[in-house]
Amino acid sequence: MKYYNKNKEIMLILFLSLILRILLSFFGSQHLDLGTFIAWAHILQNNSLTAFYNSWSDYLPGYLYVLWLLGKIDLYNIIPQTLLYKLPSILADITTGLFIYKIINKSKGKTAAIVGALIYMFNPAVFSNSSLWGQVDSFTALTSIATIYFLKENIFLSAFFLSVGTLIKPLTAFSFPIVLFCMYKEKWRFSKIFSYISAGFLIFIISFVPFWNHGSFLNFFIERLSISANQYPYMSVNAFNFWGMFGMWKPDNIVLQLLGYLSVLFAFFILAKKISKIENFEYYLLSFVFAASFIFFTRMHERHLLAVFAPLAIVVAENPLCIIFYFGFSVTYILNLYYSYIWMAFDFKKVFSDFAIKLIEIMNISLVISMFWIFARNIKVSWIIVRKKILSKFNHLESEDFALPKINIPTNIEKQILAIILLFAFLSRIFDLSQPTNMYFDEVYHAFTARVILSSESNKAWEWWNTSPNGFAYEWTHPPLAKLGMVLGMLALGQNSFGWRIPEAILGVGIVYLIYLLTKTIFKDNAMALISAGVYSLDGLALVMSRIGMNDNYILFFSLLSVLFFIKNKDFLSSLSFGLAIASKWSAVWSLPILGVLWIWRNKKFKKSLLW
């Protein structure tokens, strides 16, 4: 409990980012990769480990142990399969965020650490790989950061993470030059260096033993390394980098490989020499190595840039000027991922023109060159200066004498105006509500399913495998509250269009009233509250959604009600309302950040220092 009270901000961030990733995990899967992982897990379950490499696989043993465990869990059907196979990467994201927080907190303090964790955990570029695509590049980020972090804390843990990370994703080995440079800089004794390398190499070697299935172990070991390294002998495997300028999937050769390796290695040595006295220089180097290797190495995939974001988030906390690189790479990474996802999922369809791709590639090249220049020259901007600039803008705004005119409306007049607004809202939503008498738009899902619930075949409303009549569909993707509301309407007023639409109309009027109450509660201004309610009652979209049998007014009504009760410190009623909102539509989860901000405000814990 003491640990939680001391670190509750980061715990809240990690919890919310976990919830976000779990919710997103059911969407956007790259079925080729995810299906391969599932197939490998089944092979590992049905055969011994030694038999695994009898079938095709370009992976080293590291992630195969994870898949073996996932296969065991999958047998019990306790976690949806898609979520289960994305969960390791999701947890890797969360753990990486915690490492980022700990590293920055040690050097820059708690506020900067929270900022660093936030920009990483809620970066779409990061969770698009783990939660949507379903790949495991998050382990490269985690193990490379852990390798550097434990280099000063525990050399055996550092060696462990370097070895395991390389076994899962060989790109983790790109952090080894930083390890060697730190050994040189800190003047490690030979015995310490030998212990580090021996421990890491031993872990690496032993992991292959359970899979050894033919020939001498040395030949088997070399064979697996060769297969993994040479599976994609191309200049660029859909990566928007330097080699992509010459076209995707073009064969590479040893000359091009060496050109890339030597260029990055040369730049690394120059940079290491120049910045070795900067605090947390290791993460500057790690950021550059991952960015430069993606740009100038051959055989790079679109996903391989992911590892840059973890060390770069730490660098941003040290030097806010580097947010340019963080934002720039985030944009190009998402574009690259989207291009490759569509290309793989839709028979090599290209969503960007060749010209657009080259522009993105030039942007990536420019970013890594600029990164080298900024790092090497140690061009920095202090967070203190940034904070003063931002605060001066706010102070300037606050100094301007501007206020809305105060309109004093007597209570009886206020009630009369409110009654007129609500009456108008009711009449506009109820008038000729039964037209059209047939189901239209998404009523063919929601209202149709509600009618099925009332029929003798009610079980079909909850079973996804049933075939629906032509032009209709059983709606089971959303929670059932809205459909049950339509059932009540039809029980009371008959199985007709008026019956399934009347609950939505009534809730639409209720939303107008809740907007009035919320505005009055927040701003303490009855005139503003009446104006807000009146404007909403006239809104075309609000009117349309109140005259159709769907679930949108249900979620909006109960979400607003939850917020209102929370502001008034009625937590039980707020949680009950939130539950009803979730029971209407999963999207109600997006009210959680609002409730989180209100919690900070309600407990008088909001400070400017939470933002910078």
Short mmCIF file of C-alpha atoms in Angstrom, two decimals, residues 264-603:
data_model
loop_
_atom_site.label_atom_id
_atom_site.label_comp_id
_atom_site.label_asym_id
_atom_site.label_seq_id
_atom_site.Cartn_x
_atom_site.Cartn_y
_atom_site.Cartn_z
CA VAL A 264 26.26 3.11 -38.73
CA LEU A 265 29.25 1.79 -36.77
CA PHE A 266 31.40 4.75 -37.86
CA ALA A 267 28.67 7.24 -36.89
CA PHE A 268 28.20 5.42 -33.58
CA PHE A 269 31.87 5.76 -32.59
CA ILE A 270 31.89 9.47 -33.44
CA LEU A 271 28.71 10.07 -31.47
CA ALA A 272 29.80 7.97 -28.50
CA LYS A 273 33.02 9.93 -28.18
CA LYS A 274 31.21 13.28 -28.30
CA ILE A 275 28.36 12.61 -25.85
CA SER A 276 29.91 10.20 -23.34
CA LYS A 277 29.80 12.82 -20.57
CA ILE A 278 26.09 13.61 -20.99
CA GLU A 279 23.76 12.23 -18.33
CA ASN A 280 21.98 9.11 -19.63
CA PHE A 281 24.16 9.17 -22.75
CA GLU A 282 23.48 5.43 -23.13
CA TYR A 283 19.89 6.10 -24.16
CA TYR A 284 20.98 8.77 -26.65
CA LEU A 285 23.23 6.16 -28.24
CA LEU A 286 20.53 3.49 -28.12
CA SER A 287 18.05 5.84 -29.81
CA PHE A 288 20.52 6.64 -32.56
CA VAL A 289 21.57 3.03 -33.14
CA PHE A 290 17.99 1.81 -33.53
CA ALA A 291 17.05 4.73 -35.79
CA ALA A 292 20.20 4.58 -37.93
CA SER A 293 20.13 0.79 -38.28
CA PHE A 294 16.52 0.96 -39.49
CA ILE A 295 17.43 3.59 -42.07
CA PHE A 296 20.75 2.25 -43.35
CA PHE A 297 20.73 -1.53 -42.76
CA THR A 298 19.36 -3.84 -45.43
CA ARG A 299 16.74 -6.53 -44.63
CA MET A 300 14.76 -4.23 -42.35
CA HIS A 301 11.00 -4.70 -41.94
CA GLU A 302 8.46 -1.93 -41.47
CA ARG A 303 8.08 -2.84 -37.77
CA HIS A 304 11.75 -2.65 -36.85
CA LEU A 305 11.73 1.06 -36.02
CA LEU A 306 9.57 0.41 -32.94
CA ALA A 307 12.54 -0.04 -30.60
CA VAL A 308 13.57 3.61 -31.04
CA PHE A 309 10.62 4.99 -29.08
CA ALA A 310 11.54 3.69 -25.61
CA PRO A 311 15.05 5.20 -25.38
CA LEU A 312 13.88 8.28 -27.27
CA ALA A 313 11.16 8.90 -24.66
CA ILE A 314 13.95 9.03 -22.06
CA VAL A 315 15.94 11.42 -24.26
CA VAL A 316 12.90 13.69 -24.63
CA ALA A 317 12.71 13.96 -20.84
CA GLU A 318 16.36 15.08 -20.90
CA ASN A 319 16.03 17.36 -23.92
CA PRO A 320 12.53 18.50 -25.03
CA LEU A 321 13.95 19.53 -28.41
CA CYS A 322 14.06 15.82 -29.27
CA ILE A 323 10.26 15.64 -29.25
CA ILE A 324 10.67 16.55 -32.93
CA PHE A 325 12.32 13.18 -33.59
CA TYR A 326 9.87 11.34 -31.37
CA PHE A 327 6.85 12.82 -33.12
CA GLY A 328 8.40 12.55 -36.59
CA PHE A 329 9.32 8.88 -36.27
CA SER A 330 5.91 8.14 -34.73
CA VAL A 331 4.16 9.56 -37.79
CA THR A 332 6.36 7.79 -40.34
CA TYR A 333 6.17 4.52 -38.39
CA ILE A 334 2.37 4.55 -38.34
CA LEU A 335 2.28 5.34 -42.07
CA ASN A 336 4.78 2.54 -42.77
CA LEU A 337 2.83 0.07 -40.65
CA TYR A 338 -0.45 1.02 -42.33
CA TYR A 339 1.10 0.65 -45.79
CA SER A 340 2.48 -2.79 -45.00
CA TYR A 341 -0.70 -3.97 -43.25
CA ILE A 342 -2.86 -3.16 -46.29
CA TRP A 343 -0.21 -4.55 -48.66
CA MET A 344 -0.21 -7.90 -46.83
CA ALA A 345 -3.93 -8.12 -46.11
CA PHE A 346 -5.27 -7.08 -49.52
CA ASP A 347 -3.15 -8.85 -52.13
CA PHE A 348 -0.28 -6.35 -52.37
CA LYS A 349 -2.52 -3.29 -52.61
CA LYS A 350 -0.55 -0.03 -52.35
CA VAL A 351 -2.22 2.74 -50.35
CA PHE A 352 0.53 5.29 -51.10
CA SER A 353 1.99 6.32 -54.43
CA ASP A 354 5.70 5.74 -55.09
CA PHE A 355 6.22 9.50 -54.82
CA ALA A 356 4.53 9.65 -51.39
CA ILE A 357 6.61 6.70 -50.16
CA LYS A 358 9.83 8.41 -51.24
CA LEU A 359 8.79 11.57 -49.40
CA ILE A 360 8.29 9.55 -46.20
CA GLU A 361 11.64 7.82 -46.74
CA ILE A 362 13.35 11.20 -47.20
CA MET A 363 11.68 12.37 -44.00
CA ASN A 364 13.05 9.34 -42.13
CA ILE A 365 16.56 9.88 -43.51
CA SER A 366 16.39 13.58 -42.59
CA LEU A 367 15.25 12.74 -39.07
CA VAL A 368 18.14 10.36 -38.36
CA ILE A 369 20.73 12.77 -39.82
CA SER A 370 19.25 15.62 -37.75
CA MET A 371 19.28 13.37 -34.69
CA PHE A 372 22.99 12.68 -35.15
CA TRP A 373 23.72 16.41 -35.57
CA ILE A 374 21.66 17.50 -32.54
CA PHE A 375 23.10 14.75 -30.35
CA ALA A 376 26.71 15.28 -31.46
CA ARG A 377 26.59 19.05 -30.94
CA ASN A 378 24.67 18.61 -27.67
CA ILE A 379 22.08 21.18 -28.71
CA LYS A 380 19.60 21.24 -25.85
CA VAL A 381 16.55 23.11 -24.68
CA SER A 382 15.79 23.17 -20.98
CA TRP A 383 12.40 22.07 -19.73
CA ILE A 384 12.52 25.12 -17.46
CA ILE A 385 12.59 27.39 -20.52
CA VAL A 386 9.80 25.41 -22.17
CA ARG A 387 7.72 25.59 -19.01
CA LYS A 388 8.26 29.36 -18.68
CA LYS A 389 7.25 29.88 -22.30
CA ILE A 390 4.04 27.89 -21.85
CA LEU A 391 3.18 29.53 -18.54
CA SER A 392 3.81 32.99 -19.98
CA LYS A 393 1.24 32.25 -22.67
CA PHE A 394 -1.30 31.18 -20.06
CA ASN A 395 -0.49 34.14 -17.83
CA HIS A 396 -0.95 36.45 -20.79
CA LEU A 397 -4.34 34.94 -21.48
CA GLU A 398 -5.33 35.19 -17.83
CA SER A 399 -4.35 38.84 -17.71
CA GLU A 400 -6.86 39.75 -20.40
CA ASP A 401 -10.07 41.06 -18.89
CA PHE A 402 -12.70 39.03 -20.66
CA ALA A 403 -15.86 37.54 -19.24
CA LEU A 404 -19.27 36.58 -20.49
CA PRO A 405 -22.02 38.94 -19.38
CA LYS A 406 -23.77 37.74 -16.25
CA ILE A 407 -27.48 37.20 -16.85
CA ASN A 408 -29.61 36.88 -13.76
CA ILE A 409 -32.70 34.82 -14.48
CA PRO A 410 -35.30 34.49 -11.72
CA THR A 411 -35.90 30.91 -10.64
CA ASN A 412 -39.51 30.80 -11.81
CA ILE A 413 -38.55 32.17 -15.25
CA GLU A 414 -35.69 29.67 -15.45
CA LYS A 415 -38.07 26.80 -14.76
CA GLN A 416 -40.50 28.03 -17.40
CA ILE A 417 -37.78 28.34 -20.06
CA LEU A 418 -36.45 24.90 -19.16
CA ALA A 419 -39.95 23.45 -19.42
CA ILE A 420 -40.36 24.99 -22.89
CA ILE A 421 -37.00 23.55 -24.02
CA LEU A 422 -37.86 20.09 -22.70
CA LEU A 423 -41.36 20.25 -24.20
CA PHE A 424 -39.89 21.20 -27.57
CA ALA A 425 -37.34 18.38 -27.29
CA PHE A 426 -40.09 15.90 -26.41
CA LEU A 427 -42.48 16.95 -29.19
CA SER A 428 -39.75 17.08 -31.87
CA ARG A 429 -38.61 13.61 -30.92
CA ILE A 430 -42.05 12.03 -30.49
CA PHE A 431 -43.89 13.58 -33.46
CA ASP A 432 -44.71 10.96 -36.11
CA LEU A 433 -42.11 8.69 -34.50
CA SER A 434 -43.58 5.56 -36.03
CA GLN A 435 -42.53 6.68 -39.53
CA PRO A 436 -41.11 4.92 -41.37
CA THR A 437 -42.89 1.82 -40.16
CA ASN A 438 -40.17 -0.48 -41.48
CA MET A 439 -36.69 -0.86 -40.02
CA TYR A 440 -34.06 1.41 -41.55
CA PHE A 441 -30.33 2.00 -41.17
CA ASP A 442 -28.94 0.08 -38.13
CA GLU A 443 -32.40 -0.81 -36.89
CA VAL A 444 -32.01 -3.88 -39.09
CA TYR A 445 -29.51 -5.03 -36.43
CA HIS A 446 -30.64 -3.55 -33.11
CA ALA A 447 -34.42 -3.38 -33.44
CA PHE A 448 -34.53 -6.66 -35.37
CA THR A 449 -32.65 -8.44 -32.59
CA ALA A 450 -34.94 -6.88 -29.97
CA ARG A 451 -37.96 -8.31 -31.81
CA VAL A 452 -36.27 -11.70 -31.96
CA ILE A 453 -35.84 -11.60 -28.17
CA LEU A 454 -39.62 -11.30 -27.88
CA SER A 455 -40.21 -14.22 -30.23
CA SER A 456 -40.17 -17.95 -29.63
CA GLU A 457 -36.67 -18.06 -31.15
CA SER A 458 -35.18 -15.68 -28.58
CA ASN A 459 -32.07 -17.84 -28.23
CA LYS A 460 -30.96 -16.76 -31.73
CA ALA A 461 -30.42 -13.23 -30.45
CA TRP A 462 -27.46 -14.42 -28.37
CA GLU A 463 -25.90 -17.02 -30.68
CA TRP A 464 -23.53 -15.69 -33.31
CA TRP A 465 -23.69 -18.76 -35.54
CA ASN A 466 -27.35 -18.44 -36.57
CA THR A 467 -28.17 -17.34 -40.11
CA SER A 468 -30.36 -14.23 -40.14
CA PRO A 469 -33.04 -13.39 -42.73
CA ASN A 470 -31.88 -11.56 -45.83
CA GLY A 471 -31.42 -7.83 -45.14
CA PHE A 472 -31.14 -8.28 -41.36
CA ALA A 473 -28.51 -9.43 -38.87
CA TYR A 474 -28.47 -10.61 -35.27
CA GLU A 475 -26.74 -7.93 -33.21
CA TRP A 476 -24.54 -9.51 -30.53
CA THR A 477 -21.37 -7.39 -30.79
CA HIS A 478 -22.71 -4.78 -28.35
CA PRO A 479 -23.92 -5.32 -24.77
CA PRO A 480 -27.67 -5.96 -24.52
CA LEU A 481 -29.10 -3.01 -22.53
CA ALA A 482 -30.29 -0.99 -25.54
CA LYS A 483 -31.99 -4.02 -27.07
CA LEU A 484 -33.64 -4.81 -23.73
CA GLY A 485 -34.86 -1.21 -23.62
CA MET A 486 -36.50 -1.70 -27.01
CA VAL A 487 -38.04 -4.92 -25.71
CA LEU A 488 -39.65 -2.97 -22.85
CA GLY A 489 -40.95 -0.39 -25.31
CA MET A 490 -42.53 -3.09 -27.47
CA LEU A 491 -43.99 -4.90 -24.45
CA ALA A 492 -45.70 -1.67 -23.41
CA LEU A 493 -46.74 -0.28 -26.81
CA GLY A 494 -46.70 -3.22 -29.18
CA GLN A 495 -44.21 -4.77 -31.56
CA ASN A 496 -44.09 -1.84 -33.93
CA SER A 497 -41.73 0.96 -34.92
CA PHE A 498 -43.10 3.29 -32.24
CA GLY A 499 -42.46 0.66 -29.58
CA TRP A 500 -38.81 0.08 -30.41
CA ARG A 501 -38.07 3.81 -30.91
CA ILE A 502 -39.83 5.37 -27.91
CA PRO A 503 -37.08 4.53 -25.34
CA GLU A 504 -34.51 6.32 -27.49
CA ALA A 505 -36.79 9.35 -27.81
CA ILE A 506 -37.33 9.54 -24.04
CA LEU A 507 -33.60 9.21 -23.40
CA GLY A 508 -33.01 11.96 -25.98
CA VAL A 509 -35.14 14.32 -23.88
CA GLY A 510 -33.30 13.13 -20.78
CA ILE A 511 -29.97 14.02 -22.40
CA VAL A 512 -31.18 17.59 -22.95
CA TYR A 513 -32.03 17.82 -19.25
CA LEU A 514 -28.70 16.29 -18.19
CA ILE A 515 -26.82 18.84 -20.31
CA TYR A 516 -28.72 21.56 -18.46
CA LEU A 517 -27.83 20.06 -15.07
CA LEU A 518 -24.16 19.47 -15.93
CA THR A 519 -23.66 22.97 -17.32
CA LYS A 520 -25.31 24.54 -14.29
CA THR A 521 -23.28 22.38 -11.89
CA ILE A 522 -19.94 23.11 -13.56
CA PHE A 523 -20.33 26.81 -14.42
CA LYS A 524 -22.82 27.91 -11.73
CA ASP A 525 -24.65 29.86 -14.42
CA ASN A 526 -28.32 29.15 -15.10
CA ALA A 527 -28.36 31.21 -18.31
CA MET A 528 -25.48 29.21 -19.77
CA ALA A 529 -27.21 26.00 -18.72
CA LEU A 530 -30.41 26.98 -20.54
CA ILE A 531 -28.48 28.02 -23.65
CA SER A 532 -26.56 24.71 -23.69
CA ALA A 533 -29.73 22.66 -23.33
CA GLY A 534 -31.53 24.74 -25.96
CA VAL A 535 -28.70 24.45 -28.50
CA TYR A 536 -28.49 20.68 -28.04
CA SER A 537 -32.26 20.28 -28.40
CA LEU A 538 -31.95 21.94 -31.84
CA ASP A 539 -29.02 19.82 -33.02
CA GLY A 540 -29.85 17.75 -36.10
CA LEU A 541 -27.73 14.71 -35.24
CA ALA A 542 -29.12 14.58 -31.70
CA LEU A 543 -32.64 14.70 -33.13
CA VAL A 544 -31.97 11.92 -35.65
CA MET A 545 -30.37 9.65 -33.04
CA SER A 546 -33.42 10.14 -30.80
CA ARG A 547 -35.78 8.92 -33.51
CA ILE A 548 -34.13 5.63 -34.42
CA GLY A 549 -33.88 2.29 -32.65
CA MET A 550 -30.15 2.12 -31.88
CA ASN A 551 -27.95 2.26 -28.78
CA ASP A 552 -26.28 5.68 -29.02
CA ASN A 553 -28.68 7.63 -26.81
CA TYR A 554 -28.45 4.91 -24.17
CA ILE A 555 -24.68 5.23 -23.85
CA LEU A 556 -24.76 9.04 -23.94
CA PHE A 557 -27.53 9.34 -21.34
CA PHE A 558 -25.92 7.01 -18.82
CA SER A 559 -22.39 8.39 -19.42
CA LEU A 560 -23.59 11.94 -18.73
CA LEU A 561 -25.50 10.71 -15.70
CA SER A 562 -22.37 8.98 -14.40
CA VAL A 563 -20.33 12.17 -14.76
CA LEU A 564 -23.03 14.26 -13.05
CA PHE A 565 -23.24 11.90 -10.07
CA PHE A 566 -19.44 11.79 -9.82
CA ILE A 567 -19.22 15.58 -9.67
CA LYS A 568 -21.82 15.54 -6.91
CA ASN A 569 -19.78 12.95 -4.92
CA LYS A 570 -22.43 10.26 -5.35
CA ASP A 571 -19.96 7.54 -6.25
CA PHE A 572 -22.26 4.54 -5.99
CA LEU A 573 -24.86 6.09 -8.30
CA SER A 574 -22.05 7.20 -10.63
CA SER A 575 -20.64 3.67 -10.83
CA LEU A 576 -24.12 2.26 -11.38
CA SER A 577 -24.71 4.71 -14.23
CA PHE A 578 -21.31 3.92 -15.72
CA GLY A 579 -22.19 0.24 -15.62
CA LEU A 580 -25.41 0.95 -17.50
CA ALA A 581 -23.44 2.97 -20.07
CA ILE A 582 -21.02 0.06 -20.60
CA ALA A 583 -24.02 -2.28 -20.79
CA SER A 584 -25.28 -0.15 -23.68
CA LYS A 585 -22.12 0.17 -25.76
CA TRP A 586 -18.45 -0.63 -25.17
CA SER A 587 -17.47 2.90 -26.20
CA ALA A 588 -18.53 4.10 -22.74
CA VAL A 589 -15.02 3.16 -21.62
CA TRP A 590 -13.86 6.49 -23.08
CA SER A 591 -15.61 8.29 -20.23
CA LEU A 592 -12.99 6.82 -17.85
CA PRO A 593 -10.37 9.51 -18.65
CA ILE A 594 -13.02 12.16 -17.91
CA LEU A 595 -13.81 10.53 -14.58
CA GLY A 596 -10.07 10.29 -13.88
CA VAL A 597 -9.58 14.04 -14.42
CA LEU A 598 -12.65 14.75 -12.28
CA TRP A 599 -11.21 12.55 -9.53
CA ILE A 600 -8.00 14.59 -9.51
CA TRP A 601 -10.00 17.82 -9.50
CA ARG A 602 -12.43 16.61 -6.84
CA ASN A 603 -9.63 15.62 -4.50
#
